[in-house]
Amino acid sequence: MTYSLTRKLAAPAFLLFCAAASNASAAPVTITGPTALALAAVAAQHSPHLPAYDRKTMARLFGGGSVFLIATKAKFSVAVDAVVCRTSNVDIAARSCELTFKVSKKTIRGREANELYATAATAGVVAEGAAGSNIESFSKLNCSIDAKEIRQKAGGGAQCSFETGK
C-alpha cells in the first residue's frame, strides 16, 4: 500500500518540478554598472544595426576613454535577439558564439567568442553542459548606454536586461 501511495504522490511532485524548471529557464535579468557596460561593449562590436560611431564610442568607453569629447548623441542602445555560445572541455581550443539580430546572424570564434562567453558568465548567464561541451544562451539582450553619465564616473550610465536559458 505504501508503494502505490508513494507512486501516486511522485507523479504530481514530478510535474510541479518540471513546471518550476521550465519557468526558471527563461528568467529575466537586469544588470547595471561595469558588468552592463562590459556586456554591451562586447555585443556592440558585432551589431550590424549599430552605427560605426556608436561602436567606436562603446569601444572607447569600455577601454576607459571616458574623457573624450562626446558629440550630441550620447545615448544609444545595443540589442541582440539571441546569443548561444559554446566551448568544449574535450576540444579545448573550440569556442564559438552565434549572435542573432533582427535580420541577420553572426558567428564569432576564438578570442572574440571567449570574450563574449566570459562576459556573459560574469553577468550571470550559467553554462549548461552536454557531452563534453558547455553552452551559454541568453536572449532579448537590450542595453541602454548614456555616455555622458558614464563620463561622470559615478557608477551609472549602463543598464542591460536579458532572459537566460531558452
PDB file of C-alpha atoms in Angstrom:
ATOM      1  CA  MET A   1       0.000   0.000   0.000  1.00  0.00           C
ATOM      2  CA  THR A   2       2.867   2.403   0.759  1.00  0.00           C
ATOM      3  CA  TYR A   3       4.321   1.778  -2.683  1.00  0.00           C
ATOM      4  CA  SER A   4       1.109   2.817  -4.502  1.00  0.00           C
ATOM      5  CA  LEU A   5       0.706   5.949  -2.326  1.00  0.00           C
ATOM      6  CA  THR A   6       4.311   6.954  -2.997  1.00  0.00           C
ATOM      7  CA  ARG A   7       3.800   6.370  -6.688  1.00  0.00           C
ATOM      8  CA  LYS A   8       0.599   8.471  -6.708  1.00  0.00           C
ATOM      9  CA  LEU A   9       2.385  11.350  -4.968  1.00  0.00           C
ATOM     10  CA  ALA A  10       5.509  11.109  -7.105  1.00  0.00           C
ATOM     11  CA  ALA A  11       3.776  11.956 -10.386  1.00  0.00           C
ATOM     12  CA  PRO A  12       2.299  15.321  -9.230  1.00  0.00           C
ATOM     13  CA  ALA A  13       5.559  16.208  -7.499  1.00  0.00           C
ATOM     14  CA  PHE A  14       7.486  15.493 -10.696  1.00  0.00           C
ATOM     15  CA  LEU A  15       5.071  17.650 -12.737  1.00  0.00           C
ATOM     16  CA  LEU A  16       5.484  20.535 -10.284  1.00  0.00           C
ATOM     17  CA  PHE A  17       9.262  20.173 -10.507  1.00  0.00           C
ATOM     18  CA  CYS A  18       9.126  20.271 -14.329  1.00  0.00           C
ATOM     19  CA  ALA A  19       6.871  23.332 -14.301  1.00  0.00           C
ATOM     20  CA  ALA A  20       9.209  25.136 -11.922  1.00  0.00           C
ATOM     21  CA  ALA A  21      12.225  24.202 -14.033  1.00  0.00           C
ATOM     22  CA  SER A  22      10.611  25.465 -17.222  1.00  0.00           C
ATOM     23  CA  ASN A  23       9.679  28.764 -15.550  1.00  0.00           C
ATOM     24  CA  ALA A  24      13.259  29.225 -14.370  1.00  0.00           C
ATOM     25  CA  SER A  25      14.691  28.542 -17.809  1.00  0.00           C
ATOM     26  CA  ALA A  26      13.644  31.965 -19.162  1.00  0.00           C
ATOM     27  CA  ALA A  27      14.380  34.128 -16.156  1.00  0.00           C
ATOM     28  CA  PRO A  28      14.624  37.888 -16.843  1.00  0.00           C
ATOM     29  CA  VAL A  29      17.786  39.558 -15.559  1.00  0.00           C
ATOM     30  CA  THR A  30      18.723  43.236 -15.237  1.00  0.00           C
ATOM     31  CA  ILE A  31      22.297  44.343 -14.658  1.00  0.00           C
ATOM     32  CA  THR A  32      23.830  47.791 -14.250  1.00  0.00           C
ATOM     33  CA  GLY A  33      27.222  49.422 -13.894  1.00  0.00           C
ATOM     34  CA  PRO A  34      30.505  47.908 -15.041  1.00  0.00           C
ATOM     35  CA  THR A  35      29.074  44.482 -15.900  1.00  0.00           C
ATOM     36  CA  ALA A  36      26.384  46.061 -18.086  1.00  0.00           C
ATOM     37  CA  LEU A  37      28.972  48.236 -19.820  1.00  0.00           C
ATOM     38  CA  ALA A  38      31.167  45.196 -20.480  1.00  0.00           C
ATOM     39  CA  LEU A  39      28.305  43.104 -21.901  1.00  0.00           C
ATOM     40  CA  ALA A  40      27.082  45.992 -24.068  1.00  0.00           C
ATOM     41  CA  ALA A  41      30.601  46.662 -25.342  1.00  0.00           C
ATOM     42  CA  VAL A  42      31.390  43.090 -26.386  1.00  0.00           C
ATOM     43  CA  ALA A  43      27.972  42.719 -28.069  1.00  0.00           C
ATOM     44  CA  ALA A  44      28.093  46.159 -29.732  1.00  0.00           C
ATOM     45  CA  GLN A  45      31.201  45.402 -31.774  1.00  0.00           C
ATOM     46  CA  HIS A  46      29.281  42.710 -33.671  1.00  0.00           C
ATOM     47  CA  SER A  47      25.972  44.525 -34.196  1.00  0.00           C
ATOM     48  CA  PRO A  48      25.126  45.275 -37.837  1.00  0.00           C
ATOM     49  CA  HIS A  49      22.440  47.717 -36.656  1.00  0.00           C
ATOM     50  CA  LEU A  50      24.661  49.971 -34.562  1.00  0.00           C
ATOM     51  CA  PRO A  51      26.256  52.870 -36.457  1.00  0.00           C
ATOM     52  CA  ALA A  52      30.069  52.852 -36.657  1.00  0.00           C
ATOM     53  CA  TYR A  53      30.278  55.969 -34.455  1.00  0.00           C
ATOM     54  CA  ASP A  54      28.324  54.233 -31.656  1.00  0.00           C
ATOM     55  CA  ARG A  55      30.515  51.107 -31.940  1.00  0.00           C
ATOM     56  CA  LYS A  56      33.607  53.316 -31.685  1.00  0.00           C
ATOM     57  CA  THR A  57      32.116  55.167 -28.700  1.00  0.00           C
ATOM     58  CA  MET A  58      31.419  51.851 -26.944  1.00  0.00           C
ATOM     59  CA  ALA A  59      34.971  50.660 -27.575  1.00  0.00           C
ATOM     60  CA  ARG A  60      36.398  53.904 -26.177  1.00  0.00           C
ATOM     61  CA  LEU A  61      34.128  53.849 -23.112  1.00  0.00           C
ATOM     62  CA  PHE A  62      34.945  50.214 -22.384  1.00  0.00           C
ATOM     63  CA  GLY A  63      38.640  50.954 -22.882  1.00  0.00           C
ATOM     64  CA  GLY A  64      38.499  53.613 -20.159  1.00  0.00           C
ATOM     65  CA  GLY A  65      38.449  56.581 -22.531  1.00  0.00           C
ATOM     66  CA  SER A  66      35.548  58.442 -20.928  1.00  0.00           C
ATOM     67  CA  VAL A  67      37.338  61.792 -21.061  1.00  0.00           C
ATOM     68  CA  PHE A  68      36.999  62.238 -24.830  1.00  0.00           C
ATOM     69  CA  LEU A  69      34.604  64.836 -26.153  1.00  0.00           C
ATOM     70  CA  ILE A  70      31.165  63.346 -26.708  1.00  0.00           C
ATOM     71  CA  ALA A  71      29.143  64.662 -29.636  1.00  0.00           C
ATOM     72  CA  THR A  72      25.454  65.488 -29.422  1.00  0.00           C
ATOM     73  CA  LYS A  73      24.296  61.843 -29.407  1.00  0.00           C
ATOM     74  CA  ALA A  74      25.368  60.457 -26.045  1.00  0.00           C
ATOM     75  CA  LYS A  75      22.569  57.926 -25.540  1.00  0.00           C
ATOM     76  CA  PHE A  76      22.178  54.780 -27.572  1.00  0.00           C
ATOM     77  CA  SER A  77      21.169  51.157 -27.192  1.00  0.00           C
ATOM     78  CA  VAL A  78      22.633  47.774 -28.027  1.00  0.00           C
ATOM     79  CA  ALA A  79      20.214  44.939 -28.841  1.00  0.00           C
ATOM     80  CA  VAL A  80      20.701  41.287 -29.720  1.00  0.00           C
ATOM     81  CA  ASP A  81      17.771  38.892 -30.167  1.00  0.00           C
ATOM     82  CA  ALA A  82      19.657  35.761 -29.050  1.00  0.00           C
ATOM     83  CA  VAL A  83      23.154  34.588 -28.168  1.00  0.00           C
ATOM     84  CA  VAL A  84      24.335  30.981 -27.985  1.00  0.00           C
ATOM     85  CA  CYS A  85      27.978  30.369 -27.004  1.00  0.00           C
ATOM     86  CA  ARG A  86      29.720  27.006 -26.989  1.00  0.00           C
ATOM     87  CA  THR A  87      33.025  25.833 -25.567  1.00  0.00           C
ATOM     88  CA  SER A  88      34.360  22.330 -25.207  1.00  0.00           C
ATOM     89  CA  ASN A  89      36.191  20.585 -22.421  1.00  0.00           C
ATOM     90  CA  VAL A  90      37.345  17.925 -24.911  1.00  0.00           C
ATOM     91  CA  ASP A  91      38.460  20.119 -27.825  1.00  0.00           C
ATOM     92  CA  ILE A  92      39.842  22.848 -25.567  1.00  0.00           C
ATOM     93  CA  ALA A  93      40.529  25.209 -28.488  1.00  0.00           C
ATOM     94  CA  ALA A  94      36.894  25.182 -29.665  1.00  0.00           C
ATOM     95  CA  ARG A  95      34.889  28.308 -28.834  1.00  0.00           C
ATOM     96  CA  SER A  96      32.107  29.930 -30.798  1.00  0.00           C
ATOM     97  CA  CYS A  97      29.112  32.190 -30.324  1.00  0.00           C
ATOM     98  CA  GLU A  98      26.179  32.747 -32.628  1.00  0.00           C
ATOM     99  CA  LEU A  99      24.528  36.154 -32.314  1.00  0.00           C
ATOM    100  CA  THR A 100      21.072  36.539 -33.818  1.00  0.00           C
ATOM    101  CA  PHE A 101      19.918  40.018 -34.763  1.00  0.00           C
ATOM    102  CA  LYS A 102      16.559  41.025 -36.255  1.00  0.00           C
ATOM    103  CA  VAL A 103      17.562  40.327 -39.851  1.00  0.00           C
ATOM    104  CA  SER A 104      20.894  38.540 -39.650  1.00  0.00           C
ATOM    105  CA  LYS A 105      23.111  36.129 -37.743  1.00  0.00           C
ATOM    106  CA  LYS A 106      26.786  36.387 -36.997  1.00  0.00           C
ATOM    107  CA  THR A 107      29.109  33.644 -35.777  1.00  0.00           C
ATOM    108  CA  ILE A 108      32.258  34.575 -33.921  1.00  0.00           C
ATOM    109  CA  ARG A 109      35.074  32.241 -32.908  1.00  0.00           C
ATOM    110  CA  GLY A 110      38.263  32.167 -30.878  1.00  0.00           C
ATOM    111  CA  ARG A 111      39.196  35.138 -28.690  1.00  0.00           C
ATOM    112  CA  GLU A 112      36.076  37.154 -29.560  1.00  0.00           C
ATOM    113  CA  ALA A 113      33.799  34.229 -28.642  1.00  0.00           C
ATOM    114  CA  ASN A 114      35.719  33.645 -25.430  1.00  0.00           C
ATOM    115  CA  GLU A 115      35.335  37.317 -24.528  1.00  0.00           C
ATOM    116  CA  LEU A 116      31.573  37.202 -25.021  1.00  0.00           C
ATOM    117  CA  TYR A 117      31.259  33.835 -23.215  1.00  0.00           C
ATOM    118  CA  ALA A 118      33.239  35.068 -20.189  1.00  0.00           C
ATOM    119  CA  THR A 119      31.428  38.411 -20.046  1.00  0.00           C
ATOM    120  CA  ALA A 120      28.031  36.674 -20.174  1.00  0.00           C
ATOM    121  CA  ALA A 121      29.140  34.409 -17.313  1.00  0.00           C
ATOM    122  CA  THR A 122      30.132  37.490 -15.284  1.00  0.00           C
ATOM    123  CA  ALA A 123      26.672  38.922 -15.990  1.00  0.00           C
ATOM    124  CA  GLY A 124      25.015  35.810 -14.543  1.00  0.00           C
ATOM    125  CA  VAL A 125      24.430  33.567 -17.552  1.00  0.00           C
ATOM    126  CA  VAL A 126      25.006  29.990 -16.376  1.00  0.00           C
ATOM    127  CA  ALA A 127      26.517  27.406 -18.709  1.00  0.00           C
ATOM    128  CA  GLU A 128      24.775  24.086 -19.265  1.00  0.00           C
ATOM    129  CA  GLY A 129      26.867  21.023 -20.021  1.00  0.00           C
ATOM    130  CA  ALA A 130      26.219  18.330 -22.599  1.00  0.00           C
ATOM    131  CA  ALA A 131      28.628  15.569 -23.668  1.00  0.00           C
ATOM    132  CA  GLY A 132      31.902  17.454 -23.468  1.00  0.00           C
ATOM    133  CA  SER A 133      30.526  20.902 -24.232  1.00  0.00           C
ATOM    134  CA  ASN A 134      29.428  23.958 -22.290  1.00  0.00           C
ATOM    135  CA  ILE A 135      26.606  26.049 -23.695  1.00  0.00           C
ATOM    136  CA  GLU A 136      25.590  29.524 -22.550  1.00  0.00           C
ATOM    137  CA  SER A 137      22.467  31.028 -24.033  1.00  0.00           C
ATOM    138  CA  PHE A 138      20.502  34.176 -23.432  1.00  0.00           C
ATOM    139  CA  SER A 139      18.015  36.204 -25.410  1.00  0.00           C
ATOM    140  CA  LYS A 140      16.379  39.611 -25.708  1.00  0.00           C
ATOM    141  CA  LEU A 141      19.545  41.497 -24.771  1.00  0.00           C
ATOM    142  CA  ASN A 142      18.747  45.185 -24.575  1.00  0.00           C
ATOM    143  CA  CYS A 143      21.350  47.588 -23.209  1.00  0.00           C
ATOM    144  CA  SER A 144      20.923  51.325 -22.681  1.00  0.00           C
ATOM    145  CA  ILE A 145      24.094  53.388 -22.654  1.00  0.00           C
ATOM    146  CA  ASP A 146      24.403  57.028 -21.567  1.00  0.00           C
ATOM    147  CA  ALA A 147      27.965  58.102 -22.364  1.00  0.00           C
ATOM    148  CA  LYS A 148      27.623  61.438 -20.554  1.00  0.00           C
ATOM    149  CA  GLU A 149      26.540  59.677 -17.362  1.00  0.00           C
ATOM    150  CA  ILE A 150      29.417  57.185 -17.662  1.00  0.00           C
ATOM    151  CA  ARG A 151      31.753  60.152 -18.087  1.00  0.00           C
ATOM    152  CA  GLN A 152      30.681  61.442 -14.644  1.00  0.00           C
ATOM    153  CA  LYS A 153      32.329  58.347 -13.086  1.00  0.00           C
ATOM    154  CA  ALA A 154      29.591  57.845 -10.510  1.00  0.00           C
ATOM    155  CA  GLY A 155      28.790  54.216 -11.362  1.00  0.00           C
ATOM    156  CA  GLY A 156      25.863  54.826 -13.698  1.00  0.00           C
ATOM    157  CA  GLY A 157      25.174  55.074 -17.386  1.00  0.00           C
ATOM    158  CA  ALA A 158      24.864  51.430 -18.399  1.00  0.00           C
ATOM    159  CA  GLN A 159      21.927  49.078 -17.951  1.00  0.00           C
ATOM    160  CA  CYS A 160      21.155  45.769 -19.670  1.00  0.00           C
ATOM    161  CA  SER A 161      18.263  43.370 -19.487  1.00  0.00           C
ATOM    162  CA  PHE A 162      18.091  39.880 -20.951  1.00  0.00           C
ATOM    163  CA  GLU A 163      16.495  36.473 -20.457  1.00  0.00           C
ATOM    164  CA  THR A 164      18.579  33.444 -19.601  1.00  0.00           C
ATOM    165  CA  GLY A 165      18.014  29.985 -20.996  1.00  0.00           C
ATOM    166  CA  LYS A 166      15.896  29.057 -23.951  1.00  0.00           C
TER     167      LYS A 166
END
